[in-house]
Coordinates of C-alpha atoms and ligand atoms in Angstrom, one line a residue:
Chain G
M195 CA -87.2 91.0 -84.8
N196 CA -83.7 89.1 -85.3
K197 CA -81.0 89.5 -87.6
I198 CA -82.0 86.1 -89.4
E199 CA -85.9 87.0 -89.7
Q200 CA -84.6 90.3 -91.0
L201 CA -82.4 89.0 -93.4
R202 CA -85.2 86.6 -94.5
K203 CA -87.1 89.6 -95.6
Q204 CA -84.7 90.1 -97.9
F205 CA -85.7 87.5 -100.1
P206 CA -88.9 88.1 -101.8
I207 CA -89.6 84.3 -102.7
L208 CA -89.2 83.0 -99.6
S209 CA -92.6 84.5 -98.5
R210 CA -94.6 82.5 -101.0
E211 CA -96.4 79.2 -100.6
V212 CA -96.1 75.9 -102.0
N213 CA -98.8 73.3 -102.1
N214 CA -100.5 75.6 -100.1
R215 CA -98.0 75.7 -97.2
P216 CA -95.4 78.0 -96.3
L217 CA -92.1 77.2 -98.8
V218 CA -89.2 75.3 -96.5
Y219 CA -86.2 75.7 -99.4
F220 CA -83.8 73.3 -98.2
D221 CA -82.2 72.9 -102.0
N222 CA -79.5 75.5 -101.4
A223 CA -76.6 73.6 -102.6
A224 CA -78.4 73.5 -105.7
T225 CA -79.0 76.9 -106.2
T226 CA -79.8 79.4 -103.3
Q227 CA -82.3 82.0 -103.6
K228 CA -81.7 86.0 -104.6
P229 CA -81.8 88.7 -102.5
E230 CA -83.6 92.1 -103.3
A231 CA -80.2 93.8 -103.7
V232 CA -79.3 91.0 -106.5
I233 CA -82.9 91.0 -108.4
E234 CA -82.8 95.0 -108.1
R235 CA -79.5 95.3 -109.7
L236 CA -80.2 93.4 -112.5
R237 CA -83.5 95.3 -113.2
N238 CA -81.6 98.7 -112.6
Y239 CA -79.1 97.6 -115.3
Y240 CA -81.1 96.6 -118.0
E241 CA -83.4 99.3 -117.0
S242 CA -80.8 102.5 -116.9
E243 CA -77.2 101.3 -117.9
N244 CA -77.8 98.4 -120.4
S245 CA -75.0 98.9 -123.5
N246 CA -72.1 96.7 -124.6
I247 CA -68.9 96.9 -122.8
H248 CA -65.1 98.0 -124.0
R249 CA -66.2 99.0 -127.5
G250 CA -68.5 101.9 -127.6
A251 CA -66.8 105.7 -126.7
H252 CA -70.1 106.6 -126.0
F253 CA -71.9 107.6 -122.3
L254 CA -73.5 104.4 -121.4
S255 CA -70.7 101.8 -122.9
Q256 CA -68.0 103.7 -120.5
M257 CA -70.6 103.3 -117.7
A258 CA -71.1 99.7 -118.2
T259 CA -67.5 98.8 -118.9
D260 CA -66.7 100.9 -115.5
A261 CA -69.3 98.8 -113.7
Y262 CA -68.4 95.7 -115.2
E263 CA -64.6 96.2 -114.0
Q264 CA -65.2 97.3 -110.7
A265 CA -67.2 94.1 -110.4
R266 CA -64.3 92.2 -111.1
K267 CA -62.1 94.2 -108.4
T268 CA -64.4 93.5 -106.2
T269 CA -64.6 89.8 -107.3
A270 CA -60.7 89.7 -106.8
S271 CA -60.9 90.8 -103.1
F272 CA -63.8 88.7 -102.3
I273 CA -61.4 86.0 -102.7
N274 CA -58.2 87.8 -102.0
A275 CA -56.8 87.6 -105.2
L276 CA -53.6 89.3 -106.2
H277 CA -54.6 91.0 -109.4
P278 CA -58.2 91.4 -110.7
H279 CA -56.8 90.3 -114.1
E280 CA -56.7 86.7 -112.5
V281 CA -60.6 86.7 -112.4
V282 CA -62.1 85.6 -115.4
F283 CA -65.7 85.4 -115.4
T284 CA -67.6 82.4 -117.0
R285 CA -70.7 81.1 -117.0
G286 CA -70.1 78.8 -113.7
T287 CA -68.1 76.3 -112.2
T288 CA -68.7 73.9 -114.7
E289 CA -67.1 76.5 -117.2
S290 CA -64.5 77.3 -115.5
I291 CA -63.1 73.7 -114.9
N292 CA -64.2 73.1 -118.8
L293 CA -61.9 76.3 -119.5
V294 CA -58.9 75.0 -117.7
A295 CA -59.4 71.3 -118.9
H296 CA -59.0 72.5 -122.4
S297 CA -56.8 75.1 -122.3
F298 CA -54.3 73.5 -119.4
C299 CA -54.3 70.2 -120.8
K300 CA -53.5 71.6 -124.4
K301 CA -50.6 72.9 -123.2
F302 CA -49.3 70.8 -120.8
L303 CA -50.8 67.3 -120.6
K304 CA -48.8 64.6 -122.5
P305 CA -49.2 60.7 -123.2
G306 CA -48.6 59.0 -120.3
D307 CA -49.0 62.2 -118.0
E308 CA -51.8 62.0 -115.0
I309 CA -54.7 63.8 -114.2
L310 CA -55.6 63.7 -110.4
I311 CA -59.1 64.0 -108.9
S312 CA -61.2 62.6 -106.1
A313 CA -63.7 59.6 -105.6
M314 CA -66.0 62.9 -104.2
E315 CA -66.1 65.3 -107.3
H316 CA -69.2 66.4 -109.0
H317 CA -69.4 65.2 -112.3
S318 CA -68.3 68.4 -113.7
N319 CA -65.2 68.2 -112.3
I320 CA -64.7 64.7 -113.5
V321 CA -65.9 64.6 -117.1
P322 CA -64.0 67.7 -118.5
W323 CA -60.6 65.9 -117.3
Q324 CA -61.7 62.4 -118.6
I325 CA -62.1 63.8 -121.8
A326 CA -58.8 65.9 -121.8
C327 CA -57.1 62.8 -120.7
Q328 CA -58.6 60.4 -123.7
E329 CA -57.7 63.6 -126.3
H330 CA -54.0 63.7 -124.7
Q331 CA -53.3 59.6 -124.2
A332 CA -53.4 60.5 -120.4
N333 CA -54.6 58.8 -117.5
L334 CA -57.1 59.9 -114.4
K335 CA -56.4 58.9 -111.3
V336 CA -58.7 58.9 -108.1
I337 CA -57.8 59.9 -104.4
P338 CA -60.3 57.3 -102.6
I339 CA -62.7 58.5 -99.8
D340 CA -63.7 56.6 -96.4
R341 CA -67.3 55.6 -95.1
K342 CA -67.2 58.8 -93.3
G343 CA -67.1 60.7 -96.7
E344 CA -63.4 62.0 -96.1
L345 CA -60.6 61.8 -98.5
I346 CA -58.0 59.4 -97.5
I347 CA -55.0 61.5 -97.4
S348 CA -52.6 58.9 -97.2
E349 CA -53.5 57.8 -100.4
Y350 CA -53.3 60.8 -102.1
H351 CA -50.1 61.1 -101.1
K352 CA -49.0 58.2 -102.8
L353 CA -50.8 59.0 -105.6
L354 CA -48.8 61.9 -106.3
N355 CA -45.9 61.4 -108.5
E356 CA -43.8 63.1 -111.2
K357 CA -46.4 62.1 -114.0
T358 CA -49.0 63.8 -112.3
R359 CA -49.6 67.4 -114.1
L360 CA -52.8 68.5 -112.2
V361 CA -54.6 67.9 -109.2
A362 CA -58.3 69.0 -109.3
V363 CA -60.5 68.6 -106.1
T364 CA -63.3 70.3 -104.6
H365 CA -63.1 72.6 -101.5
V366 CA -66.7 71.0 -100.2
S367 CA -68.6 67.8 -101.3
N368 CA -71.9 68.8 -102.2
A369 CA -73.2 65.2 -101.7
L370 CA -71.8 64.5 -98.5
G371 CA -70.8 68.2 -97.0
T372 CA -67.2 67.1 -96.5
I373 CA -64.5 70.2 -96.0
N374 CA -61.5 69.0 -97.7
P375 CA -58.0 70.0 -96.3
V376 CA -57.1 71.8 -99.7
K377 CA -54.5 73.6 -98.1
E378 CA -52.6 70.6 -97.2
I379 CA -53.8 68.9 -100.4
I380 CA -52.2 72.5 -102.6
E381 CA -48.6 72.3 -100.1
A382 CA -47.8 68.8 -101.2
A383 CA -48.8 69.0 -105.0
H384 CA -46.5 72.3 -105.0
R385 CA -44.1 69.9 -103.2
K386 CA -43.6 68.7 -106.4
D387 CA -44.5 71.8 -108.3
I388 CA -47.6 70.0 -109.3
P389 CA -50.8 73.2 -109.7
V390 CA -54.2 72.3 -107.9
L391 CA -57.5 73.3 -109.1
V392 CA -60.2 73.8 -106.3
D393 CA -63.7 73.3 -107.6
G394 CA -65.2 75.9 -104.8
A395 CA -69.0 75.5 -105.7
Q396 CA -70.0 74.5 -102.3
A397 CA -67.6 76.7 -100.5
T398 CA -68.0 80.3 -101.6
P399 CA -71.4 80.5 -100.2
H400 CA -70.4 79.4 -96.9
M401 CA -66.9 80.6 -95.9
P402 CA -64.1 82.9 -96.6
V403 CA -62.0 82.1 -99.4
D404 CA -58.4 83.4 -99.4
V405 CA -56.6 82.3 -102.5
Q406 CA -53.5 83.8 -102.0
A407 CA -53.7 81.8 -98.6
L408 CA -54.7 78.6 -100.0
D409 CA -52.0 79.2 -102.9
C410 CA -54.5 77.3 -105.4
D411 CA -53.4 77.7 -108.9
F412 CA -56.8 77.6 -110.0
Y413 CA -60.5 78.2 -108.3
C414 CA -63.7 78.1 -109.4
F415 CA -67.3 78.9 -108.4
S416 CA -70.6 79.7 -109.2
G417 CA -72.5 83.1 -108.6
H418 CA -75.8 81.2 -108.2
K419 CA -74.9 79.1 -105.6
M420 CA -74.0 82.0 -103.6
Y421 CA -76.9 84.5 -104.0
G422 CA -76.1 85.5 -107.1
P423 CA -77.8 85.4 -110.6
M424 CA -77.8 81.9 -112.7
G425 CA -75.4 82.1 -116.0
I426 CA -72.5 84.0 -114.1
G427 CA -69.4 82.4 -112.4
V428 CA -65.6 82.9 -111.7
L429 CA -62.5 81.3 -112.8
Y430 CA -59.4 82.7 -110.7
G431 CA -56.3 81.8 -111.9
K432 CA -52.8 82.5 -110.8
E433 CA -51.6 84.9 -113.8
K434 CA -48.4 82.8 -114.6
W435 CA -50.8 80.2 -115.6
L436 CA -53.1 82.3 -117.1
E437 CA -50.8 83.8 -119.1
Q438 CA -49.0 80.6 -120.2
I439 CA -52.2 78.5 -121.5
P440 CA -54.1 79.3 -124.6
P441 CA -57.4 80.7 -125.2
Y442 CA -60.6 78.7 -124.9
Q443 CA -63.2 80.2 -127.2
S444 CA -62.4 83.0 -130.0
G445 CA -64.2 85.6 -131.4
G446 CA -64.2 89.3 -130.4
E447 CA -63.2 90.7 -127.4
M448 CA -60.5 88.0 -126.6
I449 CA -57.9 89.7 -129.2
K450 CA -55.8 92.7 -129.7
D451 CA -55.1 92.1 -133.5
V452 CA -56.5 90.1 -136.1
S453 CA -55.4 90.0 -139.7
F454 CA -56.4 86.9 -142.0
G455 CA -52.3 85.9 -141.2
K456 CA -52.0 86.3 -137.6
T457 CA -54.1 87.1 -134.6
T458 CA -52.5 88.5 -131.6
Y459 CA -54.4 87.6 -128.2
N460 CA -55.3 90.5 -125.8
D461 CA -54.3 90.7 -122.3
L462 CA -55.6 89.3 -119.5
P463 CA -58.5 88.4 -118.4
F464 CA -59.7 89.3 -122.2
K465 CA -58.1 86.7 -123.4
F466 CA -60.5 84.3 -122.2
E467 CA -63.4 86.4 -122.4
A468 CA -64.6 85.8 -126.0
G469 CA -67.5 87.8 -127.3
T470 CA -70.3 89.8 -125.2
P471 CA -70.2 88.7 -121.4
N472 CA -72.8 88.2 -119.2
V473 CA -72.6 92.2 -118.0
A474 CA -76.1 91.8 -116.0
G475 CA -74.9 88.6 -114.4
V476 CA -71.5 90.2 -113.3
L477 CA -72.9 93.3 -111.6
G478 CA -75.7 90.7 -109.8
L479 CA -72.7 88.8 -108.6
E480 CA -71.3 91.7 -107.3
A481 CA -74.3 92.4 -105.8
A482 CA -74.5 88.9 -104.2
I483 CA -70.8 89.7 -102.9
N484 CA -71.6 92.8 -101.8
F485 CA -74.6 91.1 -99.8
I486 CA -72.4 88.3 -98.2
S487 CA -70.0 90.9 -96.9
E488 CA -72.6 93.1 -95.6
T489 CA -74.1 89.8 -94.0
G490 CA -70.8 88.7 -93.0
H491 CA -69.1 85.5 -92.7
D492 CA -69.0 85.3 -89.2
T493 CA -73.0 85.7 -88.8
I494 CA -73.4 83.2 -92.3
S495 CA -70.9 80.5 -90.5
S496 CA -72.3 80.7 -86.9
H497 CA -76.0 80.5 -88.0
E498 CA -75.4 78.0 -90.3
T499 CA -73.4 75.8 -87.9
D500 CA -76.3 76.2 -85.7
L501 CA -78.5 74.7 -88.1
L502 CA -76.3 71.8 -89.1
Q503 CA -76.1 70.8 -85.2
Y504 CA -79.4 71.3 -84.5
A505 CA -80.7 69.2 -87.7
L506 CA -78.4 66.2 -87.0
E507 CA -79.1 66.4 -83.4
G508 CA -82.9 66.0 -84.6
L509 CA -82.6 63.4 -87.3
K510 CA -79.9 61.2 -85.0
N511 CA -82.8 60.2 -83.1
F512 CA -85.0 59.6 -85.9
D513 CA -85.7 55.8 -86.4
G514 CA -83.8 54.2 -89.3
I515 CA -82.1 57.2 -90.2
R516 CA -78.5 56.1 -91.9
F517 CA -76.0 59.6 -92.7
I518 CA -74.6 59.2 -96.0
G519 CA -71.3 61.3 -94.8
T520 CA -70.2 61.6 -91.8
P521 CA -67.2 64.1 -91.9
E522 CA -65.2 65.9 -89.3
H523 CA -65.9 69.2 -91.2
R524 CA -69.1 69.9 -92.6
A525 CA -70.7 72.6 -94.4
G526 CA -74.3 73.4 -95.7
V527 CA -75.2 70.1 -96.2
I528 CA -76.8 66.9 -94.6
S529 CA -77.3 63.6 -96.9
F530 CA -79.4 60.7 -95.7
L531 CA -81.8 57.7 -96.1
L532 CA -84.8 56.6 -93.9
G533 CA -85.0 53.0 -93.6
D534 CA -85.8 51.4 -97.0
I535 CA -87.7 54.1 -98.3
H536 CA -86.7 55.4 -101.5
P537 CA -85.5 58.8 -101.6
Y538 CA -87.9 59.8 -104.3
D539 CA -90.8 58.6 -102.2
A540 CA -89.5 60.7 -99.3
G541 CA -88.8 63.8 -101.8
T542 CA -92.3 63.7 -103.3
I543 CA -94.1 63.6 -100.2
L544 CA -91.8 66.6 -98.4
D545 CA -92.4 68.5 -102.1
K546 CA -96.5 67.9 -101.0
L547 CA -95.6 69.7 -97.7
G548 CA -93.9 72.6 -98.9
I549 CA -90.2 71.1 -98.2
A550 CA -87.7 71.8 -100.9
V551 CA -85.1 69.0 -100.7
R552 CA -82.9 67.3 -103.3
T553 CA -83.4 63.7 -104.0
G554 CA -81.6 61.6 -106.3
H555 CA -77.4 61.0 -107.2
H556 CA -76.5 65.0 -106.9
C557 CA -74.5 64.7 -110.0
V558 CA -72.0 62.0 -107.6
Q559 CA -72.7 58.8 -109.2
P560 CA -69.4 57.6 -108.1
V561 CA -70.0 58.5 -104.7
L562 CA -73.3 56.8 -104.4
D563 CA -71.9 53.7 -106.2
Y564 CA -69.1 54.0 -103.2
Y565 CA -71.8 53.5 -100.7
N566 CA -73.8 51.4 -103.0
I567 CA -77.4 53.0 -102.8
P568 CA -79.5 54.6 -105.5
G569 CA -79.5 58.2 -104.2
T570 CA -79.5 60.1 -100.7
I571 CA -82.1 62.9 -99.3
R572 CA -80.2 65.9 -99.4
I573 CA -81.5 69.2 -97.3
S574 CA -79.1 72.0 -97.4
F575 CA -78.6 75.5 -95.8
A576 CA -78.4 78.9 -96.6
V577 CA -78.5 81.6 -94.0
Y578 CA -81.8 82.7 -94.2
N579 CA -83.2 79.0 -93.2
T580 CA -84.4 78.4 -89.8
R581 CA -84.5 76.2 -86.7
Q582 CA -88.4 76.8 -87.2
E583 CA -88.2 74.9 -90.7
V584 CA -85.7 72.2 -89.4
D585 CA -88.4 71.1 -87.2
T586 CA -91.1 71.6 -89.9
F587 CA -88.6 69.3 -91.9
I588 CA -88.7 66.7 -89.3
K589 CA -92.3 66.7 -88.9
G590 CA -92.6 66.1 -92.7
L591 CA -90.2 63.0 -92.4
A592 CA -92.4 61.7 -89.5
T593 CA -95.1 61.7 -91.9
V594 CA -93.1 60.5 -94.9
R595 CA -92.3 57.4 -92.5
E596 CA -95.9 56.8 -91.6
M597 CA -96.8 56.5 -95.2
F598 CA -93.9 54.2 -96.1
G599 CA -92.7 52.9 -93.2
Chain K
M241 CA -114.9 44.2 -122.0
T242 CA -114.3 47.4 -120.2
T243 CA -112.9 49.6 -122.7
I244 CA -109.9 52.0 -121.8
K245 CA -112.2 55.1 -121.6
E246 CA -114.3 53.4 -119.1
K247 CA -111.4 52.3 -117.2
E248 CA -110.0 55.9 -116.8
Q249 CA -113.7 57.0 -115.8
K250 CA -113.9 54.5 -112.7
I251 CA -110.3 56.0 -111.7
I252 CA -111.3 59.2 -112.1
S253 CA -114.9 58.5 -109.7
D254 CA -112.4 56.6 -107.4
F255 CA -110.2 59.4 -107.1
E256 CA -113.4 62.2 -106.1
M257 CA -113.9 60.5 -103.3
F258 CA -110.8 62.0 -101.7
D259 CA -110.3 65.9 -100.6
D260 CA -106.8 65.5 -99.3
W261 CA -103.5 64.7 -101.2
M262 CA -102.2 62.2 -98.6
D263 CA -105.7 60.1 -99.3
K264 CA -104.6 60.4 -102.8
Y265 CA -100.8 59.0 -102.4
N266 CA -101.9 56.3 -99.8
Y267 CA -104.3 54.8 -102.3
I268 CA -101.5 54.9 -105.3
I269 CA -98.9 53.3 -102.9
E270 CA -101.7 50.4 -102.0
L271 CA -102.4 50.0 -105.6
G272 CA -99.1 49.6 -106.3
K273 CA -98.3 46.9 -103.6
S274 CA -101.6 45.0 -105.1
I275 CA -100.6 44.4 -108.6
P276 CA -99.4 41.2 -109.8
P277 CA -95.9 40.9 -109.3
I278 CA -93.4 41.2 -112.5
K279 CA -91.3 38.0 -112.8
E280 CA -87.9 38.1 -111.2
E281 CA -86.1 37.3 -114.6
Y282 CA -87.9 40.4 -116.2
K283 CA -86.0 42.9 -113.8
T284 CA -83.3 43.1 -115.4
E285 CA -81.4 46.3 -117.3
K286 CA -82.9 45.2 -120.2
Y287 CA -86.6 46.0 -119.1
L288 CA -85.4 49.2 -117.3
I289 CA -87.0 52.2 -118.3
K290 CA -84.6 54.9 -118.7
G291 CA -85.0 58.4 -117.5
C292 CA -86.5 57.5 -113.8
Q293 CA -85.2 58.5 -110.6
A294 CA -86.5 55.5 -109.3
R295 CA -85.9 52.2 -111.3
V296 CA -88.7 50.8 -113.1
W297 CA -88.9 47.5 -114.9
L298 CA -91.8 46.7 -117.5
H299 CA -92.6 44.1 -119.2
A300 CA -95.6 43.1 -121.7
D301 CA -96.7 39.9 -123.1
Y302 CA -99.2 39.7 -126.1
Q303 CA -101.7 37.2 -125.4
D304 CA -105.1 36.7 -127.6
G305 CA -104.8 39.9 -129.1
K306 CA -104.2 41.7 -125.9
V307 CA -101.2 43.0 -124.1
I308 CA -100.6 42.1 -120.5
Y309 CA -98.4 44.4 -118.6
T310 CA -96.3 43.9 -115.5
A311 CA -94.4 46.1 -113.7
D312 CA -92.0 47.2 -110.9
S313 CA -90.5 50.1 -109.5
D314 CA -87.9 50.3 -106.1
A315 CA -89.8 53.5 -105.2
L316 CA -93.5 52.9 -103.8
I317 CA -95.4 56.3 -105.7
T318 CA -93.7 55.3 -108.9
K319 CA -95.0 51.8 -108.6
G320 CA -98.4 53.1 -107.8
I321 CA -98.5 55.2 -110.6
A322 CA -96.9 52.4 -112.9
A323 CA -100.0 50.3 -111.3
L324 CA -102.5 53.0 -112.4
L325 CA -101.4 52.7 -116.1
I326 CA -101.7 49.1 -115.8
E327 CA -105.1 49.3 -114.1
V328 CA -106.2 51.6 -117.7
L329 CA -104.1 49.5 -120.4
S330 CA -103.4 46.1 -119.5
G331 CA -105.6 43.7 -121.1
Q332 CA -106.3 45.9 -124.3
P333 CA -105.8 45.4 -127.7
P334 CA -102.4 46.8 -129.1
K335 CA -104.7 49.7 -131.5
E336 CA -106.2 50.9 -128.3
I337 CA -103.5 51.4 -126.1
V338 CA -101.5 53.2 -129.2
D339 CA -104.4 55.8 -129.7
A340 CA -105.3 56.1 -125.9
G341 CA -104.9 59.6 -125.1
L342 CA -104.8 59.1 -121.1
S343 CA -106.2 62.6 -120.0
F344 CA -107.3 60.8 -116.8
I345 CA -103.6 61.6 -115.2
D346 CA -104.5 65.4 -115.7
E347 CA -108.1 64.8 -114.3
I348 CA -106.9 63.1 -111.1
G349 CA -104.5 65.7 -110.5
L350 CA -101.2 63.9 -111.2
K351 CA -100.6 66.1 -114.0
E352 CA -97.2 67.4 -112.2
H353 CA -95.8 63.7 -112.7
L354 CA -96.0 64.7 -116.3
S355 CA -93.2 67.2 -115.8
Q356 CA -90.0 66.1 -116.9
T357 CA -88.2 67.6 -114.1
R358 CA -89.8 65.4 -112.0
S359 CA -88.0 62.5 -113.8
N360 CA -90.4 59.9 -112.1
G361 CA -90.8 58.3 -115.6
L362 CA -94.3 58.5 -116.1
V363 CA -93.6 60.2 -119.6
N364 CA -91.1 57.3 -120.4
M365 CA -93.3 54.8 -118.9
I366 CA -96.3 55.7 -121.1
K367 CA -93.9 56.2 -123.8
Q368 CA -92.6 52.6 -123.2
M369 CA -95.9 50.8 -123.3
K370 CA -97.2 52.2 -126.3
L371 CA -94.1 51.1 -127.8
Y372 CA -94.8 47.8 -127.0
A373 CA -98.3 47.8 -128.0
L374 CA -96.9 49.3 -131.6
A375 CA -95.0 46.4 -131.7
F376 CA -97.6 43.7 -131.2
Q377 CA -99.7 45.7 -133.7
K378 CA -97.5 45.0 -136.3
M379 CA -97.0 41.3 -135.6
Ligands
PLP65 C1 -69.1 70.4 -105.8 C2 -69.9 71.3 -107.4 N1 -68.9 71.4 -108.4 C3 -69.7 71.5 -109.7 C4 -70.8 72.4 -109.6 C5 -71.4 72.7 -111.0 O1 -71.9 73.8 -110.7 P1 -72.7 74.9 -112.2 O2 -73.8 73.9 -112.3 O3 -73.3 76.0 -111.3 O4 -71.7 74.9 -113.2 C6 -71.7 71.7 -108.7 C7 -73.4 72.1 -108.8 O5 -74.0 71.5 -108.3 C8 -71.0 71.7 -107.7 O6 -72.0 71.1 -106.6

């Protein structure tokens, strides 16, 4: 048995059928499936460790607290953060971005200032900035993309100016698969002392991320897109920023002293973790990180690159195929259209064949407007997918074309 | 006049002939192509049904106490499903339309299309058709 087949065995859901066919799961950019180790971790926590953290002096509370803080260390080393307290646990990428959009902008965004995002952002990296800009009478500026689905970097340089307060860009596009040159983007912004937030939701499942090497100021990602549970995510922030910006939510846990006159905020990262956190989620995320580490980024990246190449090759010869996004550097995702066939029609028939793909706007309406299309068919890979599944998918597409072509 | 119930029954027995989902979908797609087209002037934002992955336009006329529907969609399955509804509801009095249970959808195995996550708008289509009927009923 080869390595990938062994990996597949760790994912119970992959052996199920959908519509009487073996499941082909190609919607990994929406959420990945979970390995046994993650499922087991959640189960084990509730079975024998459950307790609230950072409060009780009793045995279980101590144990849960230690496990939770250990998971923070694991997460910090996963992205090579300098300090564990630079890792704030959130509900996911969306909440991480909202936290920064709220707290950073409250402190630093002034009327007439600018926030710079890109034309390929997920709605969750657009709307929070729109709201913050409205609130603070600031302006949202957008780095354009070209037909290949790549950022126009020369335009980016022109857009950076003394009014720019923050740059927020995605590491990898969920609609186009483009890997953006974030290091270059960050360097350029830093030359003007402008901080950069990176949306890493689609990067962490596919490639090693080193926040110190990138030198990003904020990095956001979701557990559920990288083999972990839903409802848990991470905001990495450089200490100097997290120290300066005010809390997002308030309540228990985030305070040091409370009297009715005055409250002193807790130290990092607790200042940003009001209320009882998702302890099981954090431990599940740690299990997912361990799964990725044990599998190895080399294995993940070489296998997924092979799948991308293989699928692109297979699709290229398909009559009427139109790739949406043909970036030089791609991770995980292929978006396309097939002749005049509506993505919804294609998705419905593929589903009947047991093949899960994403159709529609993928929460990136500005990208679709740019290409002037109603949506795309998107396939996205994880380490457990196989060439054989790609073959099944291509056969499925042939059926789609027969029915609608 | 054929009642809504009778029309539903006819569709159910038509669908009984198909033993494979592909035939069923091919039938739906063909049905979509066969319905009278909606007038181009109605293919505007105003007649668009919200909440669908594909765009669906629906128009209703009131003639001699009966509601006449026309529809179109840029997705063929969605158009076919609209056609099924038109087949059953078009030409009926408003009150009958408002009261219609439309259990045939379940019986012909299209229940999955009623789920919200499908966002193909079947639920919204039915709602909009009934809203038109309700408006005509009050006229
Ligand atoms: C690039 C990108 N950013 C942000 C998000 C939002 O992530 P979540 O829904 O986990 O908060 C997604 C999820 O689809 C994404 O693909």
